[in-house]
């Protein structure tokens, strides 16, 4: 192969070599080809970056466009005259604690159905959400005079009509919506109940508060266990541990634990916490314990890096003025390493907050309609709630799932933002 | 007293001990003793630790032994004579009675459980009272004994520091304990499984249908080979076909070509892909990608393209892995000595020639190690396949067909309401053990490869 004009002269004395002819057609062609390859390679790299970023954009955009709808709700203006219904409650009974029970017992639900029939025809009660009468109940609690005078209250409609009103629904629902819209009684508003209520079988009534509270309780347990243990282990390994086989075993097992698939931690939690220690199923305490075992190695690794970054001169100076090894570490090294440790902890906690698989293993996938109030109460967490809703057949849950994902992503973004802020604000360069 | 109340009481006692000892030690500041060996706070910590540690250790040991003691007490009651012999039924009656007794459930399936529940509640109450009294006694005794030692010449600092060191050591031993716990629980349950199903049938059997396990020959429908293939196909073939080119080329572009501003913005953006929870990817895969993949399959003439195809799950898993591959590649390219790059450029090679022919071969061990770690992460990934892959185990090479994975089957097997002794549920632990062993091996090999490579340049 002819690689160029000077290959046949290599090895000869300089006087016999010919200079390279850069203008020769073969050289020019080869250079052009090489530059084209260079441009192609660069373009492929750029395409890879944009493609990856494009996937992220597609993911976020699809969640956002679908999820925003989950925070919206279609309502119908319902003219209701409770005075005509002769509810057996007095104005005094709807004030204070027994109000919910008194109104439910008085047949408010039937009264709402009557009002719907009177206003929009016989099939109208089927258009209302199961939670419609609760809206009326709350309105009465706010303003007991509603018991004596006619009024118009906006109440939520069923999932099918809700979807038909805001996008495209089944034909029957579309027809109903067309009729109602002609009368101008439908309105779309923000659904604050999504943030304050818990799981339900009716997609118009579901909310994420129960799951959010479960997540908060679980994260609390995780933080209280994983943070001290992780920091102490990091301090020991970095500052005191003698170089011997035991230390090596500890190090290897921590590094290995950080790479173990999360579902294995779920199996551990199932076998140890549930089947051996008989802790309650699907409770935040068990979820927190399991996630703590998973988060601890992350904190140890981040902590060790932060501690390593503290220069030895700090330790030498403290030792020189008479501090004991424990005082050196707790009074000088730890405060300086703390921002780095906190950054790592927040990132580990963010991972734990988004974790689903191990919690499925310990039974956190039950239908829980009441938010947990204690650590041993049955609970669910936000990612598991998302998983459960994604399995629902009812189309109304699609929006709710994406809306819950938005809430989860907002939390994760806030945590990661805090980590970045901490790193930038307190990071010291020695 | 509830467990939390007891903990707070003990902690309160420790705080009181700390304050009192500190105040007392503060009065030592007289010239009577030439030199203190401890600050007042050290005396405080000494008393505080002595108050707190004994009841905590006691409670830790107690919480491990108390359930057995309670069960023994219940078994001694006359009603327990009616219990069936040891086995699944007995265990389930006892656990129902326990839940009833603790007030965690309302009704029971077995009548006997209702009869045993009061006995459980009584025994639990009795042992709780004993534990509370013992814990408080230990706290008082520990605190009082420690307080008598608070003297000017007492080296409280040495004692406290010894305690601190012990605490740090125990904290780092928890990591070993977790590893041992994982290995022990997986092996224990797997051994029970392999007693029912021979290991050979499980590992090399090609028929997997846990819905119809024949109790006489459970191995016939618990052959996990299709699962291993599905896991490998989705995690190591399809996902890597997406993640390796994209991750590697992104890393190359961002480190070698991009302007600093682009790099500063694009690198965290790509890392966001790793921060998205897997359940979100799973939802994305099931809702958006899977139907699109099915349409594509139909469009290119595969009529039976599945809506739970291996391709959809693998594709999304690959996207999730991109930042992982990219940061590993980034690290190993950055570790190539600048002299090699500069030398190649000085010889007249273009940037792409330098990257392809000099830097990538030099960085290859690191890149390969990174890919192995990425594979280990992909095959352990659960939620994407749980939500987007199918439950039908098939040995197929077609990416549009449905395939299942080990992690998906673990979830499916353990979230049913099956009893905990059947071959079906135990199979989940055998699968877990296999998964653990494989990911461990991949991680170790990857670390060895990376380490050997790093040594050659330092």
Coordinates of C-alpha atoms in Angstrom, one line a residue, chain A residues 94-358:
Chain A
X94 CA -72.8 21.2 62.5
X95 CA -70.4 23.3 64.6
X96 CA -67.6 21.5 66.4
X97 CA -66.5 18.0 66.6
X98 CA -69.6 15.8 65.9
X99 CA -70.4 17.7 62.7
X100 CA -69.2 15.1 60.2
X101 CA -71.1 12.3 61.9
X102 CA -74.3 14.4 62.4
X103 CA -74.4 15.5 58.7
X104 CA -73.6 11.9 57.4
X105 CA -76.3 10.5 59.7
X106 CA -78.8 13.1 58.5
X107 CA -78.8 11.8 55.0
X108 CA -76.9 14.6 53.3
X109 CA -75.7 12.2 50.6
X110 CA -79.3 11.5 49.6
X111 CA -80.1 15.2 49.7
X112 CA -77.3 15.9 47.3
X113 CA -78.6 13.2 44.9
X114 CA -82.1 14.7 45.1
X115 CA -80.7 18.2 44.3
X116 CA -78.8 16.7 41.3
X117 CA -82.0 15.0 40.0
X118 CA -84.0 18.1 40.5
X119 CA -81.5 20.2 38.6
X120 CA -80.2 18.0 35.8
X121 CA -82.5 15.0 35.5
X122 CA -82.7 11.4 36.7
X123 CA -79.3 10.2 35.7
X124 CA -77.5 13.3 37.2
X125 CA -76.6 11.7 40.5
X126 CA -74.4 9.3 38.5
X127 CA -72.4 12.2 37.1
X128 CA -71.3 13.3 40.6
X129 CA -68.1 12.1 42.2
X130 CA -68.5 9.9 45.3
X131 CA -66.9 12.8 47.1
X132 CA -69.5 15.4 46.0
X133 CA -71.5 15.3 49.2
X134 CA -68.3 15.8 51.2
X135 CA -67.8 19.1 49.4
X136 CA -71.4 20.1 50.4
X137 CA -70.8 18.9 53.9
X138 CA -67.7 21.0 54.2
X139 CA -69.6 24.0 52.8
X140 CA -72.3 23.5 55.4
X141 CA -69.7 23.3 58.2
X142 CA -68.2 26.6 57.0
X143 CA -71.6 28.3 56.7
X144 CA -74.4 26.6 58.7
X145 CA -76.9 29.1 57.2
X146 CA -76.9 26.9 54.0
X147 CA -79.2 24.6 56.0
X148 CA -81.9 27.2 55.8
X149 CA -81.5 28.8 52.4
X150 CA -81.1 27.7 48.7
X151 CA -77.6 28.0 47.3
X152 CA -75.4 26.8 44.4
X153 CA -72.3 24.8 45.3
X154 CA -69.6 23.6 42.8
X155 CA -69.2 19.9 43.4
X156 CA -66.7 17.5 41.6
X157 CA -68.0 15.2 38.8
X158 CA -67.0 11.6 38.2
X159 CA -63.7 10.6 36.7
X160 CA -65.3 9.8 33.3
X161 CA -67.0 13.2 32.9
X162 CA -63.9 14.9 34.3
X163 CA -61.7 13.4 31.6
X164 CA -64.4 14.0 28.9
X165 CA -64.6 17.7 29.9
X166 CA -60.8 18.3 29.9
X167 CA -59.6 15.9 27.1
X168 CA -61.3 13.1 25.2
X169 CA -63.4 10.6 27.1
X170 CA -65.9 7.9 26.3
X171 CA -68.7 8.9 23.9
X172 CA -71.5 8.8 26.5
X173 CA -69.6 11.1 28.8
X174 CA -68.7 13.4 25.9
X175 CA -72.4 13.8 25.2
X176 CA -73.2 14.6 28.8
X177 CA -70.4 17.1 28.8
X178 CA -71.6 18.8 25.6
X179 CA -75.1 19.2 27.2
X180 CA -73.8 20.6 30.4
X181 CA -71.3 22.9 28.7
X182 CA -74.2 24.3 26.7
X183 CA -75.9 25.2 30.0
X184 CA -72.6 26.7 31.2
X185 CA -72.6 24.8 34.6
X186 CA -69.2 23.1 34.2
X187 CA -66.1 24.8 35.6
X188 CA -62.5 23.6 36.0
X189 CA -60.5 24.5 39.0
X190 CA -57.5 23.5 41.1
X191 CA -57.9 20.3 43.1
X192 CA -56.4 21.0 46.5
X193 CA -57.9 17.8 47.8
X194 CA -55.1 16.0 45.9
X195 CA -52.6 17.3 48.3
X196 CA -54.6 16.8 51.5
X197 CA -56.5 13.5 51.1
X198 CA -55.3 9.9 51.0
X199 CA -55.7 6.9 48.8
X200 CA -59.2 6.0 47.6
X201 CA -60.9 3.7 45.0
X202 CA -62.4 6.7 43.3
X203 CA -59.8 8.6 41.3
X204 CA -61.6 12.0 41.8
X205 CA -61.1 11.6 45.6
X206 CA -57.5 10.3 45.8
X207 CA -54.8 12.3 47.3
X208 CA -51.2 11.9 48.2
X209 CA -51.1 13.2 51.8
X210 CA -51.2 9.7 53.3
X211 CA -48.4 8.5 51.1
X212 CA -46.4 11.7 51.7
X213 CA -46.8 11.3 55.5
X214 CA -45.7 7.6 55.2
X215 CA -42.7 8.7 53.3
X216 CA -41.8 11.4 55.9
X217 CA -42.1 8.9 58.8
X218 CA -40.0 6.3 56.9
X219 CA -37.4 8.9 56.0
X220 CA -37.3 10.0 59.6
X221 CA -36.5 6.5 60.8
X222 CA -33.9 6.1 58.0
X223 CA -32.2 9.4 58.8
X224 CA -32.1 8.8 62.6
X225 CA -30.5 5.4 62.0
X226 CA -28.3 5.8 59.0
X227 CA -26.8 9.2 59.7
X228 CA -25.2 8.5 63.1
X229 CA -24.1 5.0 62.2
X230 CA -22.8 6.1 58.8
X231 CA -20.9 9.1 60.3
X232 CA -19.4 7.0 63.2
X233 CA -18.4 4.2 60.8
X234 CA -16.7 6.8 58.5
X235 CA -14.9 8.4 61.4
X236 CA -13.7 5.1 62.7
X237 CA -12.5 3.8 59.3
X238 CA -10.8 7.1 58.3
X239 CA -9.4 8.2 61.6
X240 CA -8.8 5.3 64.0
X241 CA -9.0 2.0 62.3
X242 CA -5.7 0.0 62.4
X243 CA -4.6 -1.4 59.0
X244 CA -5.4 -5.0 59.5
X245 CA -7.6 -7.7 58.0
X246 CA -10.7 -6.8 60.1
X247 CA -10.6 -3.2 58.7
X248 CA -10.2 -4.6 55.2
X249 CA -13.3 -6.8 55.7
X250 CA -15.3 -3.8 57.0
X251 CA -14.2 -1.7 54.0
X252 CA -14.9 -4.4 51.5
X253 CA -18.4 -5.1 52.9
X254 CA -19.3 -1.4 52.9
X255 CA -18.2 -0.9 49.3
X256 CA -20.0 -4.0 48.4
X257 CA -23.2 -3.1 50.2
X258 CA -23.3 0.2 48.2
X259 CA -23.5 -1.9 45.0
X260 CA -26.0 -4.5 46.1
X261 CA -29.3 -4.3 44.2
X262 CA -31.9 -2.6 46.3
X263 CA -34.4 -5.5 46.1
X264 CA -31.9 -7.7 48.0
X265 CA -32.3 -5.3 51.0
X266 CA -36.0 -5.9 50.6
X267 CA -35.4 -9.6 50.9
X268 CA -33.3 -9.0 54.0
X269 CA -36.0 -6.9 55.5
X270 CA -38.6 -9.5 54.8
X271 CA -36.5 -12.4 56.3
X272 CA -35.2 -10.5 59.3
X273 CA -37.6 -7.8 60.3
X274 CA -40.8 -9.4 59.4
X275 CA -40.3 -13.2 59.6
X276 CA -37.7 -13.3 62.5
X277 CA -38.4 -10.2 64.6
X278 CA -42.2 -10.1 63.8
X279 CA -42.3 -6.4 63.4
X280 CA -45.6 -5.2 61.9
X281 CA -46.0 -5.5 58.1
X282 CA -46.0 -2.4 55.9
X283 CA -45.1 -0.1 58.8
X284 CA -42.8 2.9 58.4
X285 CA -40.5 1.6 61.1
X286 CA -39.7 -1.5 59.0
X287 CA -39.4 0.5 55.8
X288 CA -37.1 2.9 57.6
X289 CA -34.9 0.2 59.0
X290 CA -34.6 -1.5 55.5
X291 CA -33.8 1.8 53.8
X292 CA -31.4 2.7 56.6
X293 CA -29.3 -0.4 55.8
X294 CA -29.3 0.7 52.2
X295 CA -28.4 4.3 52.8
X296 CA -25.8 3.7 55.4
X297 CA -23.0 2.7 53.0
X298 CA -23.7 5.7 50.8
X299 CA -23.2 8.0 53.9
X300 CA -20.1 6.1 54.9
X301 CA -18.5 6.5 51.5
X302 CA -19.4 10.2 51.2
X303 CA -18.3 10.8 54.9
X304 CA -14.9 9.1 54.3
X305 CA -14.3 11.4 51.3
X306 CA -15.2 14.5 53.3
X307 CA -13.1 13.4 56.2
X308 CA -10.2 12.6 53.9
X309 CA -10.4 16.1 52.5
X310 CA -9.7 17.7 55.9
X311 CA -5.9 18.5 55.8
X312 CA -3.6 16.7 58.3
X313 CA -2.3 20.1 59.6
X314 CA -5.6 20.6 61.4
X315 CA -5.2 17.4 63.3
X316 CA -1.5 18.1 64.0
X317 CA -2.3 21.5 65.3
X318 CA -5.0 20.2 67.6
X319 CA -2.8 17.3 68.9
X320 CA 0.0 19.8 69.5
X321 CA -2.0 21.9 71.9
X322 CA -2.9 18.8 73.9
X323 CA -6.2 17.5 72.5
X324 CA -6.8 13.8 72.8
X325 CA -7.5 11.8 69.6
X326 CA -11.2 11.8 70.3
X327 CA -11.2 15.6 70.9
X328 CA -9.3 16.1 67.7
X329 CA -11.9 14.2 65.7
X330 CA -15.0 15.5 67.3
X331 CA -14.0 19.1 67.9
X332 CA -12.0 19.8 64.8
X333 CA -12.2 17.2 62.0
X334 CA -15.9 16.5 62.2
X335 CA -17.2 20.1 62.1
X336 CA -14.9 20.8 59.1
X337 CA -16.1 17.6 57.3
X338 CA -19.8 18.1 58.2
X339 CA -20.9 20.0 55.0
X340 CA -19.5 17.3 52.8
X341 CA -21.1 14.6 55.0
X342 CA -24.4 16.4 54.9
X343 CA -24.2 16.7 51.1
X344 CA -23.7 12.9 50.8
X345 CA -26.4 12.2 53.3
X346 CA -29.0 14.3 51.5
X347 CA -28.1 12.5 48.2
X348 CA -28.4 9.2 49.9
X349 CA -31.7 10.2 51.4
X350 CA -33.0 11.4 48.1
X351 CA -32.2 7.9 46.7
X352 CA -34.0 6.3 49.6
X353 CA -37.0 8.6 49.1
X354 CA -37.4 7.4 45.5
X355 CA -36.8 3.7 46.3
X356 CA -39.7 1.3 45.7
X357 CA -38.6 -2.3 45.3
X358 CA -37.4 -3.1 48.8

